[in-house]
Short mmCIF file of C-alpha atoms in Angstrom, two decimals:
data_model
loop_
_atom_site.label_atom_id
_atom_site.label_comp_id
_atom_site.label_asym_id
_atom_site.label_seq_id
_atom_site.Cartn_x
_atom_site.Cartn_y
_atom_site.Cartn_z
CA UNK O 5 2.82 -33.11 -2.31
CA UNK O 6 5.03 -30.23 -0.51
CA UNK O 7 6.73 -31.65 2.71
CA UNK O 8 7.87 -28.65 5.03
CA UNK O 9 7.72 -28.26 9.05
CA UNK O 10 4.11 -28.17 10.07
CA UNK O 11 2.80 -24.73 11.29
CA UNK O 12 2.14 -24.87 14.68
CA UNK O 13 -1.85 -26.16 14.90
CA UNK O 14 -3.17 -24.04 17.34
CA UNK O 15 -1.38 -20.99 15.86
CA UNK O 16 -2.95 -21.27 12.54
CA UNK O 17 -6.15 -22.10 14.16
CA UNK O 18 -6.35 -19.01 15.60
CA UNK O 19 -4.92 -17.18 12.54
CA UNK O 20 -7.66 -18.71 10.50
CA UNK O 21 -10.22 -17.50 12.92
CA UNK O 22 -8.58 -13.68 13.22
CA UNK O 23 -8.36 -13.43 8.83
CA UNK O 24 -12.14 -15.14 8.86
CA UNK O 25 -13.44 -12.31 10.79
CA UNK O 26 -11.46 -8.94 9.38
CA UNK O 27 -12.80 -10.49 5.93
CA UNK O 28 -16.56 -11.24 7.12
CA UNK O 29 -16.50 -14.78 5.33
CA UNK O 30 -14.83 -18.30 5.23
CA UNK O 31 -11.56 -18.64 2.70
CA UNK O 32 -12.55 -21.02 0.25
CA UNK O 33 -11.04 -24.40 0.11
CA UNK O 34 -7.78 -23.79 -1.88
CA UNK O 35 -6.94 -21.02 0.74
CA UNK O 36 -7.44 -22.40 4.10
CA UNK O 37 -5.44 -25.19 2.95
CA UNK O 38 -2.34 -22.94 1.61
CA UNK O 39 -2.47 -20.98 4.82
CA UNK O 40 -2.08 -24.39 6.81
CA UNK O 41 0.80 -25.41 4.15
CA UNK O 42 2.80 -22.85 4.67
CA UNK O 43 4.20 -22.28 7.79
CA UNK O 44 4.56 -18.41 7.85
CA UNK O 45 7.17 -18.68 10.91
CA UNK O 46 9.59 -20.12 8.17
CA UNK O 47 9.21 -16.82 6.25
CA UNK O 48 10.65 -14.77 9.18
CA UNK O 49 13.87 -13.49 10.41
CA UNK O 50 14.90 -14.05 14.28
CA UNK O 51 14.22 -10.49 15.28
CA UNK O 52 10.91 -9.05 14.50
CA UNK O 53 9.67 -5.09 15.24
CA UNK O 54 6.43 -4.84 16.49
CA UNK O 55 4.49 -1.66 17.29
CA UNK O 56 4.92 -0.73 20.24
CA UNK O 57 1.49 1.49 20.70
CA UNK O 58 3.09 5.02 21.01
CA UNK O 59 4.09 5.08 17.08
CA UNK O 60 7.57 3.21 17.15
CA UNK O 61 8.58 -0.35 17.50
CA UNK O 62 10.05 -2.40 19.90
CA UNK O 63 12.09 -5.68 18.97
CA UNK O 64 11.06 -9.28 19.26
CA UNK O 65 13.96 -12.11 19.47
CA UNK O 66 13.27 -15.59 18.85
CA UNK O 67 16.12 -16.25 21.15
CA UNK O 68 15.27 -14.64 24.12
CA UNK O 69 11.49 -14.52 23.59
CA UNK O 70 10.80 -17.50 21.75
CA UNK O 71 6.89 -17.62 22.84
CA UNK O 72 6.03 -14.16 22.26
CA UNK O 73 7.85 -14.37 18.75
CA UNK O 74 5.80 -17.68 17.53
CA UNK O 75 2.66 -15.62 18.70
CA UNK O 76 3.57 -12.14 16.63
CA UNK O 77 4.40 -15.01 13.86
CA UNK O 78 0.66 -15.97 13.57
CA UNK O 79 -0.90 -12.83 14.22
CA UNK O 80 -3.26 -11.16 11.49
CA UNK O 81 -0.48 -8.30 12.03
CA UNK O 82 2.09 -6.50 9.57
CA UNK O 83 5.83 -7.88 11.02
CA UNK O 84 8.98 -5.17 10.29
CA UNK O 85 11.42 -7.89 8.95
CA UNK O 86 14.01 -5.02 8.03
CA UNK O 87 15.12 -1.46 9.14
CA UNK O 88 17.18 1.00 6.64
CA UNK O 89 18.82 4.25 7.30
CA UNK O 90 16.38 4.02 10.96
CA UNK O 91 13.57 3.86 9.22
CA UNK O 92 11.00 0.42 8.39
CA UNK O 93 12.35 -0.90 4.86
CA UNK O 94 10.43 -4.30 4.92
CA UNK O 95 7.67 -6.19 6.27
CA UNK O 96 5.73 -8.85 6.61
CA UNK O 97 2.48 -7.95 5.62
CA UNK O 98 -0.71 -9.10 7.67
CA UNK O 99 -1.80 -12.53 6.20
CA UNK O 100 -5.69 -11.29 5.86
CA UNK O 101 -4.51 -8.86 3.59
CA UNK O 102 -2.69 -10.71 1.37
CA UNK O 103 -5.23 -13.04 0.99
CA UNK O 104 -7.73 -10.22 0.45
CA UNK O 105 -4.85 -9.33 -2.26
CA UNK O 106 -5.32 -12.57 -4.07
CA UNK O 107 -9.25 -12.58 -3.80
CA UNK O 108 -9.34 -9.85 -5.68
CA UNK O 109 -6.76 -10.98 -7.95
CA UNK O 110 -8.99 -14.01 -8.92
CA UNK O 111 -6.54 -16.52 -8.39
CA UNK O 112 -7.57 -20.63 -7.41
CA UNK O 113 -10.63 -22.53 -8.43
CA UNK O 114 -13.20 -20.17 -6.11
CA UNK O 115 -12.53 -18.20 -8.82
CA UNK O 116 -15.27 -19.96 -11.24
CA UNK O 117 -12.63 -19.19 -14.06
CA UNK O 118 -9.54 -21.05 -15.72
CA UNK O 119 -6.43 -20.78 -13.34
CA UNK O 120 -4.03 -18.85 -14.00
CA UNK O 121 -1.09 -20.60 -15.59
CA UNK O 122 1.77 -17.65 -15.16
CA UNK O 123 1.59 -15.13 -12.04
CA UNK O 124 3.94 -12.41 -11.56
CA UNK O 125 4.68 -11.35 -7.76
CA UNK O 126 6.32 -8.07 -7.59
CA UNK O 127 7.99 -7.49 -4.14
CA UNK O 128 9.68 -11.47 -3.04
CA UNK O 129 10.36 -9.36 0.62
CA UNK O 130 9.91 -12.65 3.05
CA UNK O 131 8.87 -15.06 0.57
CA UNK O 132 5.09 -15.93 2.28
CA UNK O 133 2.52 -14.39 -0.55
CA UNK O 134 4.97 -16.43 -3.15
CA UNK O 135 4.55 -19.36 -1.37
CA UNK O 136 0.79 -18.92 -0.69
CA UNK O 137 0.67 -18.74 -4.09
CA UNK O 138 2.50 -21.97 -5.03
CA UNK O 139 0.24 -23.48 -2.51
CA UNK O 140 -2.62 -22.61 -5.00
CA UNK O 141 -1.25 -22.31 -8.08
CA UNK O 142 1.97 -25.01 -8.47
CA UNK O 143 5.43 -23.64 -8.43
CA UNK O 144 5.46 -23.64 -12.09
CA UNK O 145 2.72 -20.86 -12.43
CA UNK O 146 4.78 -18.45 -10.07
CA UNK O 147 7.65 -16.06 -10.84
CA UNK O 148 8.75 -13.10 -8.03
CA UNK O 149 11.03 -10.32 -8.53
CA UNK O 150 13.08 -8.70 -5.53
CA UNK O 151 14.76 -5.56 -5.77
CA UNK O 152 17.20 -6.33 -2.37
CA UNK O 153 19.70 -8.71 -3.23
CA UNK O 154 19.64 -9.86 0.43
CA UNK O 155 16.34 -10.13 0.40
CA UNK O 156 15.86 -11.81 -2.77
CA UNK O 157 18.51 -14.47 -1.54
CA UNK O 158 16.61 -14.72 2.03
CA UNK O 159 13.14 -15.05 0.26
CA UNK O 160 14.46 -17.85 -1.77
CA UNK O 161 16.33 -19.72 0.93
CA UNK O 162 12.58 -19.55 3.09
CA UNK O 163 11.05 -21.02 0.08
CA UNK O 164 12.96 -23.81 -0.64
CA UNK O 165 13.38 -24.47 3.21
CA UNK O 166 9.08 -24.69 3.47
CA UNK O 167 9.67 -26.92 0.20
CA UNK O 168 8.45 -24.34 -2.47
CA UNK O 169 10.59 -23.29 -5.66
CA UNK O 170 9.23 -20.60 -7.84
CA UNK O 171 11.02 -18.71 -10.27
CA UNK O 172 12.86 -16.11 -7.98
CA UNK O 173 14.69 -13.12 -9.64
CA UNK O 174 16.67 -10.03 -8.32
CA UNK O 175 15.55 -6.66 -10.13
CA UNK O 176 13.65 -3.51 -10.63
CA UNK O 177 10.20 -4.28 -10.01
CA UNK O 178 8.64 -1.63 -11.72
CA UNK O 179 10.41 -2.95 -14.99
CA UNK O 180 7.87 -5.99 -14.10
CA UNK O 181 10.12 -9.38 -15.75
CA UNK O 182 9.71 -9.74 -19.42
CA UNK O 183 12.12 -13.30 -19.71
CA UNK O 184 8.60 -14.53 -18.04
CA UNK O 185 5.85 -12.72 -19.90
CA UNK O 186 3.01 -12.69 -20.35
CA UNK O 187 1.19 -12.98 -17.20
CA UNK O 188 -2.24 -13.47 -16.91
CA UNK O 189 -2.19 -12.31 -13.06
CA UNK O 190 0.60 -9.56 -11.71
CA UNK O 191 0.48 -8.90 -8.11
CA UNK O 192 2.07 -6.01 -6.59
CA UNK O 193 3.38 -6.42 -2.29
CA UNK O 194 4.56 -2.92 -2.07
CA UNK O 195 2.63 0.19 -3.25
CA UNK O 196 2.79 2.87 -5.83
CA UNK O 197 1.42 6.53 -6.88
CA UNK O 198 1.38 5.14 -10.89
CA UNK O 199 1.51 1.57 -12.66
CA UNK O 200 4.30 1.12 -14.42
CA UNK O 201 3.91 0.90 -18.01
CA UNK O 202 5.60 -2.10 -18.23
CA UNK O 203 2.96 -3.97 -15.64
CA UNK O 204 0.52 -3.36 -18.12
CA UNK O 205 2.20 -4.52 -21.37
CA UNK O 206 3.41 -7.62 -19.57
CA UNK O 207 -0.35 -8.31 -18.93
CA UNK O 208 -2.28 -10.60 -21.18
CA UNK O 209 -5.47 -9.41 -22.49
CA UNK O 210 -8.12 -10.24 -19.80
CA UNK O 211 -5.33 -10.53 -17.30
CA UNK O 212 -5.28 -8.91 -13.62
CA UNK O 213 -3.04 -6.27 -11.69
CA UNK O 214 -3.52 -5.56 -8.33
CA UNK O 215 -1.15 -4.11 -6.48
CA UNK O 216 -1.37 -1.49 -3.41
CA UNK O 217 -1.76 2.20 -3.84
CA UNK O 218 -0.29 5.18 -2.14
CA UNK O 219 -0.01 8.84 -1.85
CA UNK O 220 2.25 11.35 -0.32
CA UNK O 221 -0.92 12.24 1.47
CA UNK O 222 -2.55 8.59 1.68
CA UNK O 223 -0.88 5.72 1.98
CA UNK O 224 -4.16 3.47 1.59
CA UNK O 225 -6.39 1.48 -0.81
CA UNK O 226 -5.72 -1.38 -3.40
CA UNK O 227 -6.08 -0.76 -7.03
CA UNK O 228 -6.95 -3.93 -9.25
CA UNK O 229 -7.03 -3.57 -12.72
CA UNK O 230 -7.68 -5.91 -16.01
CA UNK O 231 -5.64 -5.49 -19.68
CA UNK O 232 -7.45 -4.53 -22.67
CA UNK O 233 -6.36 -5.87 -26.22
CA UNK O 234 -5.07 -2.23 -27.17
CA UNK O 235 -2.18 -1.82 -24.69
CA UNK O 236 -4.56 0.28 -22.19
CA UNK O 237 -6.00 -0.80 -18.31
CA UNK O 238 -8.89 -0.05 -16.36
CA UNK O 239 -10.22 -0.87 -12.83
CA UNK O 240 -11.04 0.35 -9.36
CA UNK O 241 -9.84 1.25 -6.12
CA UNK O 242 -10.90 -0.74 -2.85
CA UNK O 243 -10.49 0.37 0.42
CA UNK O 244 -8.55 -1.89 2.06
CA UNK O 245 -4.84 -2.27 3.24
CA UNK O 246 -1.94 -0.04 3.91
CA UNK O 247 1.77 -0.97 2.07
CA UNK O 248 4.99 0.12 2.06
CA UNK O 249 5.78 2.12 -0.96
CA UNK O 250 8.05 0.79 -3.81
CA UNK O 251 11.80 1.60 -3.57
CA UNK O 252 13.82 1.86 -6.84
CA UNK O 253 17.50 1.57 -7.42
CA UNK O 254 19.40 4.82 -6.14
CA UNK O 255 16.55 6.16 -4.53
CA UNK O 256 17.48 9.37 -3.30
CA UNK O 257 15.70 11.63 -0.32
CA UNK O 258 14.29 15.17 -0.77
CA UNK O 259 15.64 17.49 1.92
CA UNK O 260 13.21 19.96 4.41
CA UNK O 261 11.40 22.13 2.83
CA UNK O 262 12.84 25.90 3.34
CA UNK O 263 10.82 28.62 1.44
CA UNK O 264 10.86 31.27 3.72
CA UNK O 265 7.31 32.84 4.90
CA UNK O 266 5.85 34.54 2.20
CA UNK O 267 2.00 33.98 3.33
CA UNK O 268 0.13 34.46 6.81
CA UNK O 269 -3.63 34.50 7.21
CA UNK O 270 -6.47 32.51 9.08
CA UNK O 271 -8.84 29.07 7.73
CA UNK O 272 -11.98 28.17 9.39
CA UNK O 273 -11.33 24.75 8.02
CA UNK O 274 -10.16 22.01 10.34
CA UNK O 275 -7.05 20.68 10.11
CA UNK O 276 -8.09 17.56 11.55
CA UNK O 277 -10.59 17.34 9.02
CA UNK O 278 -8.08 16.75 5.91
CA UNK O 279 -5.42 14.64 7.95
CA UNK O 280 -7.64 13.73 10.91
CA UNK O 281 -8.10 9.70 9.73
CA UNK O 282 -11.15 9.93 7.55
CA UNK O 283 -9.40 7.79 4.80
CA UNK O 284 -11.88 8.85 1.92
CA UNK O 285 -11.03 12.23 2.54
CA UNK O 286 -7.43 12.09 2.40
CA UNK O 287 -7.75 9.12 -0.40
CA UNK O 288 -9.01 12.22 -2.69
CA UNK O 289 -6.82 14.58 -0.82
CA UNK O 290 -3.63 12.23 -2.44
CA UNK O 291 -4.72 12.61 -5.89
CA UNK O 292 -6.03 16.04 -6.23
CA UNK O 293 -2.57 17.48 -4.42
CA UNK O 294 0.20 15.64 -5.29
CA UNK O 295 2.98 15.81 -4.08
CA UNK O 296 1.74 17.32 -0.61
CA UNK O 297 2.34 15.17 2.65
CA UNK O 298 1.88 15.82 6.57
CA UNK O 299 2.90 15.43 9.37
CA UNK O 300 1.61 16.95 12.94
CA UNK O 301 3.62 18.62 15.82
CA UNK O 302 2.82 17.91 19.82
CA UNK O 303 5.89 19.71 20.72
CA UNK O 304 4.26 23.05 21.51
CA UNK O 305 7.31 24.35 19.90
CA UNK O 306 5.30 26.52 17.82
CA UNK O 307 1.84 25.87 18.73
CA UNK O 308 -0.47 23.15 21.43
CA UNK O 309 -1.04 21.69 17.61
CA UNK O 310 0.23 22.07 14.49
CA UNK O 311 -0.15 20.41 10.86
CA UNK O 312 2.97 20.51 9.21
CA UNK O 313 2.37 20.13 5.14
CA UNK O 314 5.40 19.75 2.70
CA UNK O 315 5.94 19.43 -1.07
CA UNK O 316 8.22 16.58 -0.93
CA UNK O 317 9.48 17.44 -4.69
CA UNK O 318 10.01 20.77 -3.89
CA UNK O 319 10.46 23.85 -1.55
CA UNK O 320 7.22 24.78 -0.04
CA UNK O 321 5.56 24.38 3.07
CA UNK O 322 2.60 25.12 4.62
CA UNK O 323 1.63 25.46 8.80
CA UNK O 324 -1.89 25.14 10.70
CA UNK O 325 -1.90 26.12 13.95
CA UNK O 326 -4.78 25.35 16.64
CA UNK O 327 -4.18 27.68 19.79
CA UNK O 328 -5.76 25.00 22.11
CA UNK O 329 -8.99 27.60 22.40
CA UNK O 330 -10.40 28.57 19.08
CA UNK O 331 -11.77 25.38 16.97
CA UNK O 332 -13.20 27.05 14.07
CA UNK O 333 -10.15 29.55 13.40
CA UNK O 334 -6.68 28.75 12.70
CA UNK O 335 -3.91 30.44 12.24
CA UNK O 336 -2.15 29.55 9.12
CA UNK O 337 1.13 30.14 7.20
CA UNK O 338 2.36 29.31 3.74
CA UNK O 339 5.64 29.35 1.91
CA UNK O 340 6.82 28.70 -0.89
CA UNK O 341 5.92 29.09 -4.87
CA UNK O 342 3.02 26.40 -4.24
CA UNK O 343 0.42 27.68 -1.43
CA UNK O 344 -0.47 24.31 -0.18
CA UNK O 345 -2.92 25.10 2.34
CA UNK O 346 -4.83 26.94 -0.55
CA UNK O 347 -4.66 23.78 -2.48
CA UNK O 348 -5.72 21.17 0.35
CA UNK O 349 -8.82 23.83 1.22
CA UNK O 350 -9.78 23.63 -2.97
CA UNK O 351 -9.24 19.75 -2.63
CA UNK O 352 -11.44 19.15 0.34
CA UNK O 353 -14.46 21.44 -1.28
CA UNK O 354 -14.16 19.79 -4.42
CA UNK O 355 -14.65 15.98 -2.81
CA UNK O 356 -17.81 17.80 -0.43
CA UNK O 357 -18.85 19.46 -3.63
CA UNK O 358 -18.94 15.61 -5.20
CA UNK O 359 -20.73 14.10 -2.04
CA UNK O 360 -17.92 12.99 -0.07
CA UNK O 361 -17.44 10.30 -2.71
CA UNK O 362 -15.72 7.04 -1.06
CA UNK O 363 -12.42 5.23 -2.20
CA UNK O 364 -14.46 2.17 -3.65
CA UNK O 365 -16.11 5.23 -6.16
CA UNK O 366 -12.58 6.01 -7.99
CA UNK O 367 -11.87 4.17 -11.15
CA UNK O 368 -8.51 4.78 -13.01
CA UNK O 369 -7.44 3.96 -16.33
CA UNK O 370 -3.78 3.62 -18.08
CA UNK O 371 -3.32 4.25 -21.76
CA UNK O 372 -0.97 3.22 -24.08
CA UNK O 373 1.72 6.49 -23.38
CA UNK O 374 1.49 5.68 -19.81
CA UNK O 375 -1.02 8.68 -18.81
CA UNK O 376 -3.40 7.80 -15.74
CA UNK O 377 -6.74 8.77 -15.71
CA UNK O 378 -9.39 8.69 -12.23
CA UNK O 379 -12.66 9.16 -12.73
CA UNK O 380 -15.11 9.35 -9.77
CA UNK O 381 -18.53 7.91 -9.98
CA UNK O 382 -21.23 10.00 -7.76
CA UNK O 383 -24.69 10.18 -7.99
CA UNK O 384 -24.41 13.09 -10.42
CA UNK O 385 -21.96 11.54 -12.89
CA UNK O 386 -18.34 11.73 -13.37
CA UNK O 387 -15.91 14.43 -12.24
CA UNK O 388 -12.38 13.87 -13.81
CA UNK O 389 -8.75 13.26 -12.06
CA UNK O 390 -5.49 13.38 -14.70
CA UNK O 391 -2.12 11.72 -12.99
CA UNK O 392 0.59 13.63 -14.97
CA UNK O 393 4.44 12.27 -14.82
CA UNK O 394 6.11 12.96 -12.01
CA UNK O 395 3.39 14.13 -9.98
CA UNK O 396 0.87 11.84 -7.76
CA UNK O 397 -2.23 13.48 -9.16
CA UNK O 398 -3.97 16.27 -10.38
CA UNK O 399 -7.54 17.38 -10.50
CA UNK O 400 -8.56 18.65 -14.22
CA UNK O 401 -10.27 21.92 -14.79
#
């Protein structure tokens, strides 16, 4: 039996109420009982970022705002644990989605199928979903892999301190960790624009990989796939939760775009109709232009409105400007040896031409050299999406 500081009742009360709600039914058994076993405020640092409702954060100290801290601790909200470089590098992820994560994984007896006996966690960050997951599983069943030293160390120090002790490694998660394989379960706490090859052949046949998806366009959805004898993958895409991406050794940034103008004309399609927060719309937007991300400008600098739209691998660039009159013209400029306005308009017919298809109608499969596949059911069939290297997506001829 684990021994660790109890959670705060009334917290996890409430935190049990907040996750039974967002997921529209109770946790089974195995989970209620792992959420009240581990005490998530363990799994935090002293200083927490919040959002602070105007698209930054503010800070949260335990030592000046001890109250207000314990309360953000047992919220069904994602916690900033870590900035880098100014920018969000770390988090702790809201606890109905990681339980969602596991659901779908199949993992504890609700499952109506044998337990897992070896899980992979990819992404240690805090140490909370590894410990949920000892709280299920045993810590025999559970290894986790951490590319942050610091982090690594800090997730394994919260573990042992809420009396857990799972295999805990420091490396390259998208190399998965062979010294432990196979896995009948890997589970992913960060997301990623392709499954690594080495996810899959770490995967037992019959075994389950769920991890997070993203986009430069979308970062949204959870992809869970199951291994095939032959080396190969295939699943689904759900539409739920919103990760960090994975970050690999050396990562390096890709500077402004700077093509200079080479393309002016007018679109009678609505910016705020490809990047206006209709997920299933930018879902397909993220696979059928990859590469393409966006951003929109307030300033008046150049316009009342403007969608901003960058290769990140590259130097092209793309403008849409709304006048603050005219809603069914806008002005728009293009630079650049990709015209990415051109390819976002194609991309947004092609998903009206399939009948607005939603995020839980894309299925992908991996093969043996790697290649991704999406396929997108409607009610007329299948239209075909090929992920090359290198490249988020790609819609096939």
């Amino acid at each position: 039996m684990k021994t660790s500081p109890a959670a705060p009742a009334a917290h996890v009360d409430q935190l049990l109420a907040d996750v039974t709600k967002l997921l529209g039914r109770q946790l089974p058994p195995e989970y209620e009982r792992a959420l009240r076993t581990v005490p998530r405020h363990l799994f935090l640092p002293d200083r927490l970022w919040l959002r602070d409702g105007e698209g930054g954060y503010r800070p949260c100290d335990r030592s000046t705002n001890p109250d207000g801290w314990l309360t953000a601790a047992y919220a069904d909200t994602p916690l900033v644990t870590q900035f880098t470089d100014g920018l969000p590098s770390s988090s702790a992820s809201m606890p109905s989605m990681v339980l969602r994560t596991l659901l779908l994984a199949g993992i504890g007896d609700h499952a109506g199928e044998a337990r897992p006996r070896r899980v992979l966690e990819l992404g240690t960050g805090t140490g909370f979903n590894a410990a949920l997951l000892c709280a299920v599983l045993g810590d025999e069943a559970v290894s986790t892999v951490e590319l942050d030293p610091l982090l690594a160390a800090r997730g394994e120090r919260n573990l042992k301190d809420a009396g857990f002790a799972p295999a805990v490694s420091c490396g390259d998660a998208a190399a998965g960790w062979p010294l432990g394989a196979p896995y009948e379960r890997v589970v992913a706490t960060f997301s990623v624009d392709r499954v690594p090859q080495a996810w899959v052949e770490q995967t037992v046949a019959g075994g389950r990989i769920v991890t997070p998806w993203t986009s430069a366009w979308c970062r949204y959805g959870t992809l869970a796939l199951t291994a095939d004898r032959d080396g190969t993958a295939r699943g689904r895409f759900h539409a739920f939760a919103s990760f960090m991406p994975m970050r690999r050794p050396c990562q390096g940034t890709v500077g402004p775009a700077t093509a200079p103008v080479q393309h002016r004309g007018v679109t009678s399609l609505s910016p705020w109709l490809v990047a206006g927060g209709d997920l299933d719309a930018e879902f397909h937007l993220g696979l059928a232009v990859p590469g393409a991300s966006f951003a929109w400008d307030a300033s008046g600098e150049h316009a009342p409105t403007r969608l901003h739209i960058a290769d990140d691998e590259g130097p092209s660039w793309a403008a849409v400007d709304y006048d603050g009159r005219s809603a069914d013209r806008f002005a728009v400029i293009q630079a650049g040896p990709r015209l990415l306005w051109d390819e976002i308009t194609a991309g947004y017919t092609h998903w009206e031409t399939l009948g607005r298809p939603r995020i839980g109608q894309y299925r992908l499969s991996v093969n043996t050299a790697g290649d991704h596949a999406v396929q997108v059911e409607t009610g007329r069939g299948r239209s075909g999406i090929t992920i090359p290297e290198g490249r988020a997506s790609r819609l096939s001829p």
